[in-house]
Amino acid sequence: MKKTLLTTTCLAVFGLSQAATADTLRLLTWGGYAPDEVVEMFEEQTGHTVEVTMSNNEEMIAKLRATGGGGFDLAQPSQDRIMGPQMEFGIYKPMDLSKIDESLFIPSMLEATKGNTTVNGEVYGVPHVWGTSGLVMNTAEAGDVVKDYTDLCDPALEGKVSYRLKRPTLIGFAFAMGEDPFAAYGDEAKYTEIMEKVEAKLTECKSNVKAYWSGGDELMNLLRSGEVTASMAWDTGGWKLNEDNADITFVAPASGALGWIDTFVLPAKGQADDVAYEWINFVMQPEVSAKITAAAGNFTASAGADEYAEDALKAKYQDSFPPEAVDNIKWYPPVPAGLEAIEGEVLDRVQAAN
């Protein structure tokens, strides 16, 4: 009798423990993506608990790989960190899109992320926070000249340009030259051909370059001082500079800004999928997403959330990104093996060229 009672009691306690666990969302995310105010709102409205662990792409993959996709119920890697790790390690589970309110998302971003996170016909990610690189310039001095990446090579800007010798510069110049480097990701010969064209252009452009910047502070100082009037850089950097000098701002290039997206994914051994879907639908509401933008500094894929942003930031965003510019963003897909070596050789030769 005592044994039966003890067993029953243990099962009851175990059941309560499982229920409590199921009501807790263990979120693996970036700084600013789950601000305290938003967590408190969600917990109050739903009765769930949110446990937030801050991380980055490398740590997220390492944590989930070490546990086979366990320990967390929702994670937020960048979209180009989903297909490869899933195919190699099986650390995610497919999304049930019927449980997500797709009307909350900017359609072009949702479709791009679904496409870039599809493995064997299953979608593994939906978009959350995003940002871009494009053109940051003093529009009073370079605005009529610079409309696209390759315009940085205009003779009128000799000695007044800056960009990084990194992949975004290669990709941006390729698109501005009428190529589609992302479409060539599966064709190493074609990609090499495109990169050789970009190499020739960047080598030709060297006299325009004041400095190849390597850090954000370095570039911002070059722009503030007037040593550089046009550059490739991130949207948030341009908007920050705009606070000090109204002539300096971010401009989406004619061929398209280059975009990254941090996503929502379900770890393979997550225990609270329903709560995860509730969280996604909650934070993608425009009013809530605006609070995340205020905390993180980047906008989200929530449709209409820019209308709820702080007035000055909203004005900068809407000026830089009219709807057609948003739909023209070129989103980074996963990088196939071998391409980094091709890019590295091109960058080395550009650096060494006279």
GROMACS .gro file of C-alpha atoms in nm:
model
  354
    1MET     CA    1   0.000   0.000   0.000
    2LYS     CA    2   0.280   0.238   0.098
    3LYS     CA    3   0.469   0.147  -0.217
    4THR     CA    4   0.161   0.218  -0.431
    5LEU     CA    5   0.103   0.551  -0.255
    6LEU     CA    6   0.468   0.648  -0.297
    7THR     CA    7   0.462   0.558  -0.666
    8THR     CA    8   0.145   0.759  -0.720
    9THR     CA    9   0.289   1.057  -0.537
   10CYS     CA   10   0.611   1.043  -0.739
   11LEU     CA   11   0.416   1.027  -1.063
   12ALA     CA   12   0.209   1.328  -0.955
   13VAL     CA   13   0.517   1.529  -0.868
   14PHE     CA   14   0.682   1.423  -1.195
   15GLY     CA   15   0.373   1.534  -1.385
   16LEU     CA   16   0.377   1.876  -1.217
   17SER     CA   17   0.745   1.909  -1.295
   18GLN     CA   18   0.686   1.829  -1.660
   19ALA     CA   19   0.396   2.076  -1.676
   20ALA     CA   20   0.610   2.349  -1.521
   21THR     CA   21   0.888   2.277  -1.767
   22ALA     CA   22   0.646   2.287  -2.060
   23ASP     CA   23   0.529   2.635  -1.948
   24THR     CA   24   0.885   2.766  -1.943
   25LEU     CA   25   1.046   2.895  -2.261
   26ARG     CA   26   1.422   2.848  -2.261
   27LEU     CA   27   1.535   3.109  -2.513
   28LEU     CA   28   1.884   3.115  -2.667
   29THR     CA   29   1.924   3.458  -2.822
   30TRP     CA   30   2.129   3.772  -2.881
   31GLY     CA   31   2.161   4.074  -2.653
   32GLY     CA   32   1.866   4.310  -2.692
   33TYR     CA   33   1.637   4.058  -2.863
   34ALA     CA   34   1.444   3.975  -2.546
   35PRO     CA   35   1.447   4.295  -2.336
   36ASP     CA   36   1.314   4.272  -1.980
   37GLU     CA   37   1.009   4.481  -2.063
   38VAL     CA   38   0.903   4.244  -2.341
   39VAL     CA   39   0.967   3.934  -2.129
   40GLU     CA   40   0.756   4.076  -1.848
   41MET     CA   41   0.472   4.162  -2.086
   42PHE     CA   42   0.474   3.810  -2.229
   43GLU     CA   43   0.484   3.644  -1.888
   44GLU     CA   44   0.199   3.860  -1.760
   45GLN     CA   45  -0.022   3.800  -2.062
   46THR     CA   46   0.042   3.427  -2.101
   47GLY     CA   47   0.137   3.297  -1.756
   48HIS     CA   48   0.449   3.139  -1.907
   49THR     CA   49   0.803   3.191  -1.783
   50VAL     CA   50   1.094   3.290  -2.008
   51GLU     CA   51   1.454   3.197  -1.928
   52VAL     CA   52   1.689   3.401  -2.148
   53THR     CA   53   2.044   3.290  -2.234
   54MET     CA   54   2.252   3.541  -2.430
   55SER     CA   55   2.474   3.400  -2.702
   56ASN     CA   56   2.607   3.441  -3.056
   57ASN     CA   57   2.612   3.225  -3.369
   58GLU     CA   58   2.919   3.022  -3.280
   59GLU     CA   59   2.808   2.955  -2.922
   60MET     CA   60   2.451   2.871  -3.025
   61ILE     CA   61   2.569   2.607  -3.269
   62ALA     CA   62   2.819   2.470  -3.016
   63LYS     CA   63   2.561   2.446  -2.735
   64LEU     CA   64   2.301   2.276  -2.953
   65ARG     CA   65   2.555   2.045  -3.112
   66ALA     CA   66   2.682   1.935  -2.771
   67THR     CA   67   2.331   1.835  -2.661
   68GLY     CA   68   2.197   1.711  -2.993
   69GLY     CA   69   1.955   2.003  -2.998
   70GLY     CA   70   1.864   1.994  -2.630
   71GLY     CA   71   1.863   2.241  -2.344
   72PHE     CA   72   1.661   2.514  -2.520
   73ASP     CA   73   1.315   2.555  -2.670
   74LEU     CA   74   1.382   2.841  -2.911
   75ALA     CA   75   1.708   2.970  -3.062
   76GLN     CA   76   1.800   3.262  -3.287
   77PRO     CA   77   2.093   3.186  -3.519
   78SER     CA   78   2.144   3.383  -3.839
   79GLN     CA   79   1.970   3.232  -4.140
   80ASP     CA   80   2.299   3.123  -4.298
   81ARG     CA   81   2.374   2.911  -3.988
   82ILE     CA   82   2.073   2.683  -4.024
   83MET     CA   83   2.096   2.466  -4.335
   84GLY     CA   84   2.457   2.353  -4.285
   85PRO     CA   85   2.435   2.269  -3.912
   86GLN     CA   86   2.102   2.095  -3.967
   87MET     CA   87   2.235   1.877  -4.248
   88GLU     CA   88   2.550   1.794  -4.054
   89PHE     CA   89   2.429   1.768  -3.694
   90GLY     CA   90   2.046   1.752  -3.701
   91ILE     CA   91   2.014   2.007  -3.420
   92TYR     CA   92   1.683   2.168  -3.528
   93LYS     CA   93   1.329   2.051  -3.594
   94PRO     CA   94   1.103   2.174  -3.877
   95MET     CA   95   0.871   2.469  -3.813
   96ASP     CA   96   0.494   2.414  -3.813
   97LEU     CA   97   0.404   2.724  -4.013
   98SER     CA   98   0.036   2.676  -3.937
   99LYS     CA   99   0.114   2.791  -3.582
  100ILE     CA  100   0.279   3.114  -3.695
  101ASP     CA  101   0.080   3.425  -3.790
  102GLU     CA  102   0.252   3.497  -4.120
  103SER     CA  103   0.056   3.823  -4.162
  104LEU     CA  104   0.280   3.973  -3.892
  105PHE     CA  105   0.590   3.944  -4.115
  106ILE     CA  106   0.723   4.157  -4.399
  107PRO     CA  107   0.643   3.918  -4.687
  108SER     CA  108   0.973   3.946  -4.876
  109MET     CA  109   1.174   3.875  -4.561
  110LEU     CA  110   0.958   3.581  -4.462
  111GLU     CA  111   0.983   3.422  -4.806
  112ALA     CA  112   1.360   3.478  -4.826
  113THR     CA  113   1.417   3.318  -4.487
  114LYS     CA  114   1.191   3.024  -4.559
  115GLY     CA  115   1.381   2.963  -4.880
  116ASN     CA  116   1.724   2.990  -4.720
  117THR     CA  117   1.634   2.761  -4.430
  118THR     CA  118   1.461   2.483  -4.622
  119VAL     CA  119   1.617   2.139  -4.585
  120ASN     CA  120   1.463   1.836  -4.759
  121GLY     CA  121   1.144   2.029  -4.823
  122GLU     CA  122   1.098   2.138  -4.460
  123VAL     CA  123   1.126   2.500  -4.339
  124TYR     CA  124   1.344   2.541  -4.031
  125GLY     CA  125   1.345   2.915  -3.969
  126VAL     CA  126   1.145   3.237  -3.981
  127PRO     CA  127   1.293   3.589  -3.965
  128HIS     CA  128   1.325   3.816  -3.663
  129VAL     CA  129   1.593   4.089  -3.643
  130TRP     CA  130   1.773   4.210  -3.954
  131GLY     CA  131   2.023   4.462  -4.081
  132THR     CA  132   2.209   4.553  -4.395
  133SER     CA  133   2.526   4.692  -4.541
  134GLY     CA  134   2.513   4.938  -4.826
  135LEU     CA  135   2.630   5.295  -4.878
  136VAL     CA  136   2.704   5.546  -4.604
  137MET     CA  137   2.796   5.886  -4.738
  138ASN     CA  138   2.789   6.258  -4.707
  139THR     CA  139   2.497   6.324  -4.939
  140ALA     CA  140   2.587   6.693  -4.971
  141GLU     CA  141   2.917   6.597  -5.132
  142ALA     CA  142   2.861   6.257  -5.293
  143GLY     CA  143   2.486   6.212  -5.321
  144ASP     CA  144   2.457   6.294  -5.692
  145VAL     CA  145   2.749   6.072  -5.780
  146VAL     CA  146   2.695   5.758  -5.571
  147LYS     CA  147   2.387   5.548  -5.636
  148ASP     CA  148   2.543   5.201  -5.629
  149TYR     CA  149   2.854   5.023  -5.503
  150THR     CA  150   3.055   5.065  -5.823
  151ASP     CA  151   2.993   5.441  -5.815
  152LEU     CA  152   3.252   5.448  -5.537
  153CYS     CA  153   3.501   5.421  -5.824
  154ASP     CA  154   3.386   5.746  -5.988
  155PRO     CA  155   3.688   5.972  -6.059
  156ALA     CA  156   3.511   6.257  -5.877
  157LEU     CA  157   3.567   6.067  -5.550
  158GLU     CA  158   3.940   6.004  -5.588
  159GLY     CA  159   4.097   5.958  -5.244
  160LYS     CA  160   3.761   6.003  -5.066
  161VAL     CA  161   3.627   5.646  -5.050
  162SER     CA  162   3.647   5.364  -4.798
  163TYR     CA  163   3.530   5.004  -4.778
  164ARG     CA  164   3.647   4.677  -4.626
  165LEU     CA  165   3.844   4.411  -4.807
  166LYS     CA  166   3.587   4.151  -4.703
  167ARG     CA  167   3.314   3.938  -4.862
  168PRO     CA  168   3.042   4.210  -4.850
  169THR     CA  169   3.250   4.431  -5.079
  170LEU     CA  170   3.298   4.147  -5.329
  171ILE     CA  171   2.929   4.059  -5.321
  172GLY     CA  172   2.808   4.419  -5.341
  173PHE     CA  173   3.031   4.505  -5.636
  174ALA     CA  174   2.923   4.186  -5.815
  175PHE     CA  175   2.555   4.277  -5.790
  176ALA     CA  176   2.627   4.636  -5.902
  177MET     CA  177   2.810   4.496  -6.206
  178GLY     CA  178   2.499   4.306  -6.310
  179GLU     CA  179   2.603   3.967  -6.176
  180ASP     CA  180   2.421   3.744  -5.927
  181PRO     CA  181   2.690   3.591  -5.706
  182PHE     CA  182   2.439   3.413  -5.483
  183ALA     CA  183   2.292   3.231  -5.782
  184ALA     CA  184   2.646   3.113  -5.862
  185TYR     CA  185   2.708   2.966  -5.517
  186GLY     CA  186   2.655   2.617  -5.654
  187ASP     CA  187   2.886   2.667  -5.952
  188GLU     CA  188   3.247   2.718  -5.845
  189ALA     CA  189   3.367   2.797  -6.198
  190LYS     CA  190   3.099   3.063  -6.248
  191TYR     CA  191   3.166   3.210  -5.905
  192THR     CA  192   3.538   3.231  -5.983
  193GLU     CA  193   3.457   3.410  -6.308
  194ILE     CA  194   3.242   3.665  -6.124
  195MET     CA  195   3.506   3.721  -5.859
  196GLU     CA  196   3.772   3.780  -6.125
  197LYS     CA  197   3.556   4.057  -6.275
  198VAL     CA  198   3.511   4.211  -5.930
  199GLU     CA  199   3.885   4.183  -5.866
  200ALA     CA  200   3.958   4.383  -6.182
  201LYS     CA  201   3.711   4.653  -6.078
  202LEU     CA  202   3.845   4.681  -5.723
  203THR     CA  203   4.202   4.696  -5.850
  204GLU     CA  204   4.104   4.973  -6.093
  205CYS     CA  205   3.932   5.153  -5.803
  206LYS     CA  206   4.231   5.161  -5.567
  207SER     CA  207   4.318   5.526  -5.633
  208ASN     CA  208   3.978   5.624  -5.496
  209VAL     CA  209   4.033   5.450  -5.163
  210LYS     CA  210   4.148   5.664  -4.874
  211ALA     CA  211   4.166   5.357  -4.648
  212TYR     CA  212   4.034   5.003  -4.627
  213TRP     CA  213   3.855   5.022  -4.295
  214SER     CA  214   3.861   4.729  -4.055
  215GLY     CA  215   3.654   4.858  -3.763
  216GLY     CA  216   3.336   5.061  -3.732
  217ASP     CA  217   3.495   5.332  -3.517
  218GLU     CA  218   3.771   5.381  -3.772
  219LEU     CA  219   3.522   5.434  -4.054
  220MET     CA  220   3.300   5.664  -3.851
  221ASN     CA  221   3.598   5.884  -3.768
  222LEU     CA  222   3.693   5.901  -4.136
  223LEU     CA  223   3.341   6.013  -4.227
  224ARG     CA  224   3.310   6.258  -3.938
  225SER     CA  225   3.640   6.423  -4.024
  226GLY     CA  226   3.549   6.460  -4.392
  227GLU     CA  227   3.847   6.252  -4.506
  228VAL     CA  228   3.595   6.010  -4.657
  229THR     CA  229   3.272   6.116  -4.824
  230ALA     CA  230   3.139   5.780  -4.944
  231SER     CA  231   3.178   5.425  -4.816
  232MET     CA  232   3.031   5.082  -4.780
  233ALA     CA  233   2.900   5.029  -4.425
  234TRP     CA  234   2.609   4.916  -4.209
  235ASP     CA  235   2.276   5.092  -4.189
  236THR     CA  236   2.296   5.150  -3.812
  237GLY     CA  237   2.637   5.315  -3.849
  238GLY     CA  238   2.499   5.557  -4.106
  239TRP     CA  239   2.203   5.643  -3.885
  240LYS     CA  240   2.430   5.703  -3.588
  241LEU     CA  241   2.646   5.940  -3.790
  242ASN     CA  242   2.332   6.119  -3.905
  243GLU     CA  243   2.267   6.224  -3.546
  244ASP     CA  244   2.585   6.437  -3.558
  245ASN     CA  245   2.573   6.544  -3.922
  246ALA     CA  246   2.243   6.554  -4.108
  247ASP     CA  247   2.425   6.527  -4.443
  248ILE     CA  248   2.567   6.182  -4.357
  249THR     CA  249   2.329   5.887  -4.379
  250PHE     CA  250   2.274   5.533  -4.504
  251VAL     CA  251   2.149   5.481  -4.858
  252ALA     CA  252   2.028   5.150  -5.000
  253PRO     CA  253   2.222   5.089  -5.326
  254ALA     CA  254   2.033   5.064  -5.653
  255SER     CA  255   2.134   4.699  -5.693
  256GLY     CA  256   2.018   4.620  -5.338
  257ALA     CA  257   2.151   4.642  -4.986
  258LEU     CA  258   2.314   4.322  -4.853
  259GLY     CA  259   2.111   4.179  -4.568
  260TRP     CA  260   2.152   3.948  -4.270
  261ILE     CA  261   1.863   3.803  -4.071
  262ASP     CA  262   1.865   3.647  -3.727
  263THR     CA  263   1.589   3.392  -3.712
  264PHE     CA  264   1.368   3.186  -3.486
  265VAL     CA  265   1.441   2.811  -3.493
  266LEU     CA  266   1.322   2.518  -3.283
  267PRO     CA  267   1.601   2.306  -3.130
  268ALA     CA  268   1.557   1.936  -3.204
  269LYS     CA  269   1.496   1.838  -2.842
  270GLY     CA  270   1.300   2.145  -2.730
  271GLN     CA  271   1.018   2.069  -2.486
  272ALA     CA  272   0.793   2.374  -2.528
  273ASP     CA  273   0.715   2.418  -2.894
  274ASP     CA  274   0.370   2.567  -2.830
  275VAL     CA  275   0.516   2.830  -2.597
  276ALA     CA  276   0.785   2.901  -2.858
  277TYR     CA  277   0.519   2.970  -3.121
  278GLU     CA  278   0.335   3.193  -2.873
  279TRP     CA  279   0.655   3.391  -2.816
  280ILE     CA  280   0.716   3.432  -3.190
  281ASN     CA  281   0.363   3.556  -3.255
  282PHE     CA  282   0.383   3.785  -2.950
  283VAL     CA  283   0.712   3.957  -3.028
  284MET     CA  284   0.630   3.998  -3.398
  285GLN     CA  285   0.339   4.228  -3.313
  286PRO     CA  286   0.441   4.574  -3.440
  287GLU     CA  287   0.413   4.749  -3.104
  288VAL     CA  288   0.620   4.481  -2.931
  289SER     CA  289   0.876   4.462  -3.212
  290ALA     CA  290   0.934   4.836  -3.180
  291LYS     CA  291   1.047   4.777  -2.820
  292ILE     CA  292   1.297   4.519  -2.945
  293THR     CA  293   1.427   4.766  -3.204
  294ALA     CA  294   1.477   5.021  -2.926
  295ALA     CA  295   1.679   4.767  -2.726
  296ALA     CA  296   1.874   4.599  -3.006
  297GLY     CA  297   1.925   4.894  -3.238
  298ASN     CA  298   1.811   4.699  -3.546
  299PHE     CA  299   1.470   4.666  -3.700
  300THR     CA  300   1.270   4.344  -3.712
  301ALA     CA  301   1.079   4.162  -3.984
  302SER     CA  302   0.753   4.271  -3.824
  303ALA     CA  303   0.530   4.440  -4.083
  304GLY     CA  304   0.456   4.798  -3.980
  305ALA     CA  305   0.678   4.798  -3.671
  306ASP     CA  306   0.872   5.100  -3.800
  307GLU     CA  307   0.560   5.311  -3.738
  308TYR     CA  308   0.599   5.248  -3.364
  309ALA     CA  309   0.971   5.324  -3.350
  310GLU     CA  310   1.107   5.642  -3.189
  311ASP     CA  311   1.036   5.932  -3.427
  312ALA     CA  312   1.395   6.014  -3.523
  313LEU     CA  313   1.487   5.651  -3.592
  314LYS     CA  314   1.163   5.593  -3.780
  315ALA     CA  315   1.240   5.889  -4.008
  316LYS     CA  316   1.590   5.759  -4.082
  317TYR     CA  317   1.464   5.409  -4.154
  318GLN     CA  318   1.183   5.521  -4.382
  319ASP     CA  319   1.416   5.756  -4.570
  320SER     CA  320   1.675   5.481  -4.624
  321PHE     CA  321   1.430   5.199  -4.686
  322PRO     CA  322   1.120   5.280  -4.890
  323PRO     CA  323   0.923   4.958  -4.952
  324GLU     CA  324   1.090   4.892  -5.287
  325ALA     CA  325   1.435   4.907  -5.123
  326VAL     CA  326   1.326   4.656  -4.858
  327ASP     CA  327   1.202   4.416  -5.123
  328ASN     CA  328   1.531   4.458  -5.314
  329ILE     CA  329   1.756   4.352  -5.024
  330LYS     CA  330   1.990   4.069  -5.118
  331TRP     CA  331   1.984   3.827  -4.824
  332TYR     CA  332   2.297   3.626  -4.750
  333PRO     CA  333   2.240   3.253  -4.811
  334PRO     CA  334   2.458   2.979  -4.656
  335VAL     CA  335   2.811   2.983  -4.801
  336PRO     CA  336   2.915   2.654  -4.969
  337ALA     CA  337   3.254   2.504  -4.892
  338GLY     CA  338   3.533   2.630  -5.114
  339LEU     CA  339   3.407   2.979  -5.185
  340GLU     CA  340   3.589   3.140  -4.893
  341ALA     CA  341   3.920   3.028  -5.042
  342ILE     CA  342   3.832   3.183  -5.378
  343GLU     CA  343   3.732   3.509  -5.209
  344GLY     CA  344   4.043   3.513  -4.992
  345GLU     CA  345   4.272   3.485  -5.293
  346VAL     CA  346   4.088   3.768  -5.470
  347LEU     CA  347   4.110   3.995  -5.166
  348ASP     CA  348   4.480   3.921  -5.123
  349ARG     CA  349   4.552   4.013  -5.484
  350VAL     CA  350   4.352   4.336  -5.459
  351GLN     CA  351   4.540   4.427  -5.142
  352ALA     CA  352   4.876   4.363  -5.310
  353ALA     CA  353   4.796   4.538  -5.639
  354ASN     CA  354   4.966   4.870  -5.718
   0.00000   0.00000   0.00000
